[in-house]
PDB file of N, CA and C in Angstrom:
ATOM      1  N   MET X  71     -39.496  14.786 -29.129  1.00 89.00           N
ATOM      2  CA  MET X  71     -39.154  13.588 -28.476  1.00 89.00           C
ATOM      3  C   MET X  71     -37.640  13.223 -28.935  1.00 89.00           C
ATOM      4  N   PHE X  72     -36.589  12.826 -28.307  1.00 95.00           N
ATOM      5  CA  PHE X  72     -35.426  12.333 -28.889  1.00 95.00           C
ATOM      6  C   PHE X  72     -34.937  10.989 -28.243  1.00 95.00           C
ATOM      7  N   LYS X  73     -34.089  10.201 -28.793  1.00 97.00           N
ATOM      8  CA  LYS X  73     -33.575   9.126 -28.294  1.00 97.00           C
ATOM      9  C   LYS X  73     -31.989   9.634 -27.987  1.00 97.00           C
ATOM     10  N   LEU X  74     -31.669   9.257 -26.628  1.00 98.00           N
ATOM     11  CA  LEU X  74     -30.513   9.507 -26.103  1.00 98.00           C
ATOM     12  C   LEU X  74     -29.712   8.503 -25.922  1.00 98.00           C
ATOM     13  N   TYR X  75     -28.538   8.447 -26.316  1.00 98.00           N
ATOM     14  CA  TYR X  75     -27.507   7.318 -26.061  1.00 98.00           C
ATOM     15  C   TYR X  75     -26.629   7.899 -24.892  1.00 98.00           C
ATOM     16  N   VAL X  76     -26.730   7.294 -23.815  1.00 98.00           N
ATOM     17  CA  VAL X  76     -25.937   7.468 -22.764  1.00 98.00           C
ATOM     18  C   VAL X  76     -24.675   6.853 -22.581  1.00 98.00           C
ATOM     19  N   TYR X  77     -23.590   7.722 -22.620  1.00 98.00           N
ATOM     20  CA  TYR X  77     -22.101   6.896 -22.103  1.00 98.00           C
ATOM     21  C   TYR X  77     -21.677   7.519 -20.899  1.00 98.00           C
ATOM     22  N   TYR X  78     -20.695   6.619 -20.333  1.00 97.00           N
ATOM     23  CA  TYR X  78     -20.144   6.897 -19.198  1.00 97.00           C
ATOM     24  C   TYR X  78     -18.785   6.393 -19.450  1.00 97.00           C
ATOM     25  N   HIS X  79     -17.629   6.899 -19.335  1.00 96.00           N
ATOM     26  CA  HIS X  79     -16.320   6.501 -19.520  1.00 96.00           C
ATOM     27  C   HIS X  79     -16.127   5.686 -20.939  1.00 96.00           C
ATOM     28  N   ASP X  80     -16.819   6.400 -22.002  1.00 96.00           N
ATOM     29  CA  ASP X  80     -16.924   5.753 -23.103  1.00 96.00           C
ATOM     30  C   ASP X  80     -17.446   4.494 -23.475  1.00 96.00           C
ATOM     31  N   VAL X  81     -18.456   4.162 -22.657  1.00 97.00           N
ATOM     32  CA  VAL X  81     -19.184   2.729 -22.516  1.00 97.00           C
ATOM     33  C   VAL X  81     -20.599   3.170 -22.681  1.00 97.00           C
ATOM     34  N   LEU X  82     -21.202   2.664 -23.671  1.00 98.00           N
ATOM     35  CA  LEU X  82     -22.725   3.232 -23.720  1.00 98.00           C
ATOM     36  C   LEU X  82     -23.562   2.277 -22.454  1.00 98.00           C
ATOM     37  N   ARG X  83     -24.191   3.071 -21.800  1.00 97.00           N
ATOM     38  CA  ARG X  83     -24.798   2.818 -20.578  1.00 97.00           C
ATOM     39  C   ARG X  83     -26.132   2.223 -20.932  1.00 97.00           C
ATOM     40  N   TYR X  84     -26.784   3.216 -21.570  1.00 96.00           N
ATOM     41  CA  TYR X  84     -28.248   2.828 -21.888  1.00 96.00           C
ATOM     42  C   TYR X  84     -28.904   3.971 -23.058  1.00 96.00           C
ATOM     43  N   THR X  85     -29.888   3.583 -23.476  1.00 98.00           N
ATOM     44  CA  THR X  85     -30.703   4.486 -24.426  1.00 98.00           C
ATOM     45  C   THR X  85     -32.122   4.645 -23.736  1.00 98.00           C
ATOM     46  N   ILE X  86     -32.436   5.973 -23.988  1.00 97.00           N
ATOM     47  CA  ILE X  86     -33.862   6.374 -23.603  1.00 97.00           C
ATOM     48  C   ILE X  86     -34.557   7.275 -24.297  1.00 97.00           C
ATOM     49  N   PHE X  87     -35.615   7.376 -24.530  1.00 97.00           N
ATOM     50  CA  PHE X  87     -36.420   8.388 -25.110  1.00 97.00           C
ATOM     51  C   PHE X  87     -36.638   9.400 -24.097  1.00 97.00           C
ATOM     52  N   ALA X  88     -36.266  10.762 -24.457  1.00 97.00           N
ATOM     53  CA  ALA X  88     -36.424  11.797 -23.608  1.00 97.00           C
ATOM     54  C   ALA X  88     -36.294  13.186 -24.231  1.00 97.00           C
ATOM     55  N   SER X  89     -36.492  14.236 -23.411  1.00 96.00           N
ATOM     56  CA  SER X  89     -36.419  15.387 -24.006  1.00 96.00           C
ATOM     57  C   SER X  89     -35.060  16.038 -23.925  1.00 96.00           C
ATOM     58  N   LEU X  90     -34.633  17.229 -24.669  1.00 96.00           N
ATOM     59  CA  LEU X  90     -33.475  17.822 -24.528  1.00 96.00           C
ATOM     60  C   LEU X  90     -33.019  18.385 -23.145  1.00 96.00           C
ATOM     61  N   GLU X  91     -33.980  18.712 -22.358  1.00 97.00           N
ATOM     62  CA  GLU X  91     -33.821  18.907 -20.944  1.00 97.00           C
ATOM     63  C   GLU X  91     -33.342  17.928 -20.280  1.00 97.00           C
ATOM     64  N   LYS X  92     -33.593  16.662 -20.536  1.00 98.00           N
ATOM     65  CA  LYS X  92     -33.090  15.471 -19.839  1.00 98.00           C
ATOM     66  C   LYS X  92     -31.570  15.205 -20.289  1.00 98.00           C
ATOM     67  N   ALA X  93     -31.391  15.510 -21.410  1.00 97.00           N
ATOM     68  CA  ALA X  93     -30.002  15.399 -22.018  1.00 97.00           C
ATOM     69  C   ALA X  93     -29.100  16.114 -21.457  1.00 97.00           C
ATOM     70  N   GLN X  94     -29.429  17.542 -21.064  1.00 98.00           N
ATOM     71  CA  GLN X  94     -28.757  18.318 -20.452  1.00 98.00           C
ATOM     72  C   GLN X  94     -28.494  17.883 -19.168  1.00 98.00           C
ATOM     73  N   GLU X  95     -29.634  17.476 -18.299  1.00 98.00           N
ATOM     74  CA  GLU X  95     -29.652  17.098 -16.993  1.00 98.00           C
ATOM     75  C   GLU X  95     -28.282  15.964 -16.769  1.00 98.00           C
ATOM     76  N   LEU X  96     -28.400  14.989 -17.818  1.00 98.00           N
ATOM     77  CA  LEU X  96     -27.356  13.981 -17.687  1.00 98.00           C
ATOM     78  C   LEU X  96     -26.173  14.471 -18.025  1.00 98.00           C
ATOM     79  N   ARG X  97     -25.827  15.385 -18.915  1.00 98.00           N
ATOM     80  CA  ARG X  97     -24.499  15.891 -19.097  1.00 98.00           C
ATOM     81  C   ARG X  97     -24.062  16.549 -17.943  1.00 98.00           C
ATOM     82  N   ASN X  98     -24.832  17.260 -17.260  1.00 98.00           N
ATOM     83  CA  ASN X  98     -24.619  17.920 -16.002  1.00 98.00           C
ATOM     84  C   ASN X  98     -23.983  16.958 -14.954  1.00 98.00           C
ATOM     85  N   GLN X  99     -24.441  15.789 -15.007  1.00 97.00           N
ATOM     86  CA  GLN X  99     -24.196  14.706 -14.036  1.00 97.00           C
ATOM     87  C   GLN X  99     -22.751  14.071 -14.562  1.00 97.00           C
ATOM     88  N   GLY X 100     -22.363  14.344 -15.630  1.00 97.00           N
ATOM     89  CA  GLY X 100     -20.947  13.844 -15.904  1.00 97.00           C
ATOM     90  C   GLY X 100     -21.160  12.743 -17.247  1.00 97.00           C
ATOM     91  N   PHE X 101     -22.382  12.582 -17.754  1.00 98.00           N
ATOM     92  CA  PHE X 101     -22.470  11.554 -18.776  1.00 98.00           C
ATOM     93  C   PHE X 101     -22.199  12.190 -20.001  1.00 98.00           C
ATOM     94  N   TYR X 102     -21.842  11.630 -21.074  1.00 98.00           N
ATOM     95  CA  TYR X 102     -21.596  11.940 -22.534  1.00 98.00           C
ATOM     96  C   TYR X 102     -22.935  11.477 -23.152  1.00 98.00           C
ATOM     97  N   VAL X 103     -23.606  12.719 -23.707  1.00 98.00           N
ATOM     98  CA  VAL X 103     -25.011  11.952 -24.282  1.00 98.00           C
ATOM     99  C   VAL X 103     -25.103  12.488 -25.724  1.00 98.00           C
ATOM    100  N   ASP X 104     -25.253  11.442 -26.598  1.00 98.00           N
ATOM    101  CA  ASP X 104     -25.478  11.731 -28.171  1.00 98.00           C
ATOM    102  C   ASP X 104     -27.016  11.752 -28.365  1.00 98.00           C
ATOM    103  N   VAL X 105     -27.587  12.790 -28.824  1.00 97.00           N
ATOM    104  CA  VAL X 105     -28.845  12.948 -29.079  1.00 97.00           C
ATOM    105  C   VAL X 105     -29.170  12.703 -30.615  1.00 97.00           C
ATOM    106  N   LYS X 106     -30.266  11.999 -30.695  1.00 96.00           N
ATOM    107  CA  LYS X 106     -30.754  11.483 -32.219  1.00 96.00           C
ATOM    108  C   LYS X 106     -32.245  11.998 -32.052  1.00 96.00           C
ATOM    109  N   ALA X 107     -32.653  12.560 -33.213  1.00 94.00           N
ATOM    110  CA  ALA X 107     -33.971  12.871 -33.432  1.00 94.00           C
ATOM    111  C   ALA X 107     -34.914  11.766 -33.742  1.00 94.00           C
ATOM    112  N   VAL X 108     -36.078  11.482 -33.200  1.00 89.00           N
ATOM    113  CA  VAL X 108     -36.713  10.500 -33.629  1.00 89.00           C
ATOM    114  C   VAL X 108     -37.850  11.041 -34.378  1.00 89.00           C
ATOM    115  N   SER X 109     -37.967  10.442 -35.596  1.00 79.00           N
ATOM    116  CA  SER X 109     -39.073  10.774 -36.694  1.00 79.00           C
ATOM    117  C   SER X 109     -40.333  10.260 -36.129  1.00 79.00           C
ATOM    118  N   ALA X 110     -41.469  10.740 -36.371  1.00 68.00           N
ATOM    119  CA  ALA X 110     -42.779  10.070 -36.185  1.00 68.00           C
ATOM    120  C   ALA X 110     -43.069   9.360 -37.342  1.00 68.00           C
ATOM    121  N   GLN X 111     -43.552   7.872 -36.968  1.00 67.00           N
ATOM    122  CA  GLN X 111     -43.800   6.908 -37.997  1.00 67.00           C
ATOM    123  C   GLN X 111     -45.305   6.886 -37.899  1.00 67.00           C
ATOM    124  N   HIS X 112     -45.857   7.233 -39.089  1.00 55.00           N
ATOM    125  CA  HIS X 112     -47.294   7.187 -39.398  1.00 55.00           C
ATOM    126  C   HIS X 112     -47.702   5.888 -40.117  1.00 55.00           C
TER     127      HIS X 112
END
């Protein structure tokens, strides 16, 4: 699981927890996506 920071026209639109496939899907739609790994907290 990754935290995706989704930008459009250099403005952060939203953050979501999703897969790399979702990140690629958003990039294909024209968004800039910054992907951060989420470490498991035990």
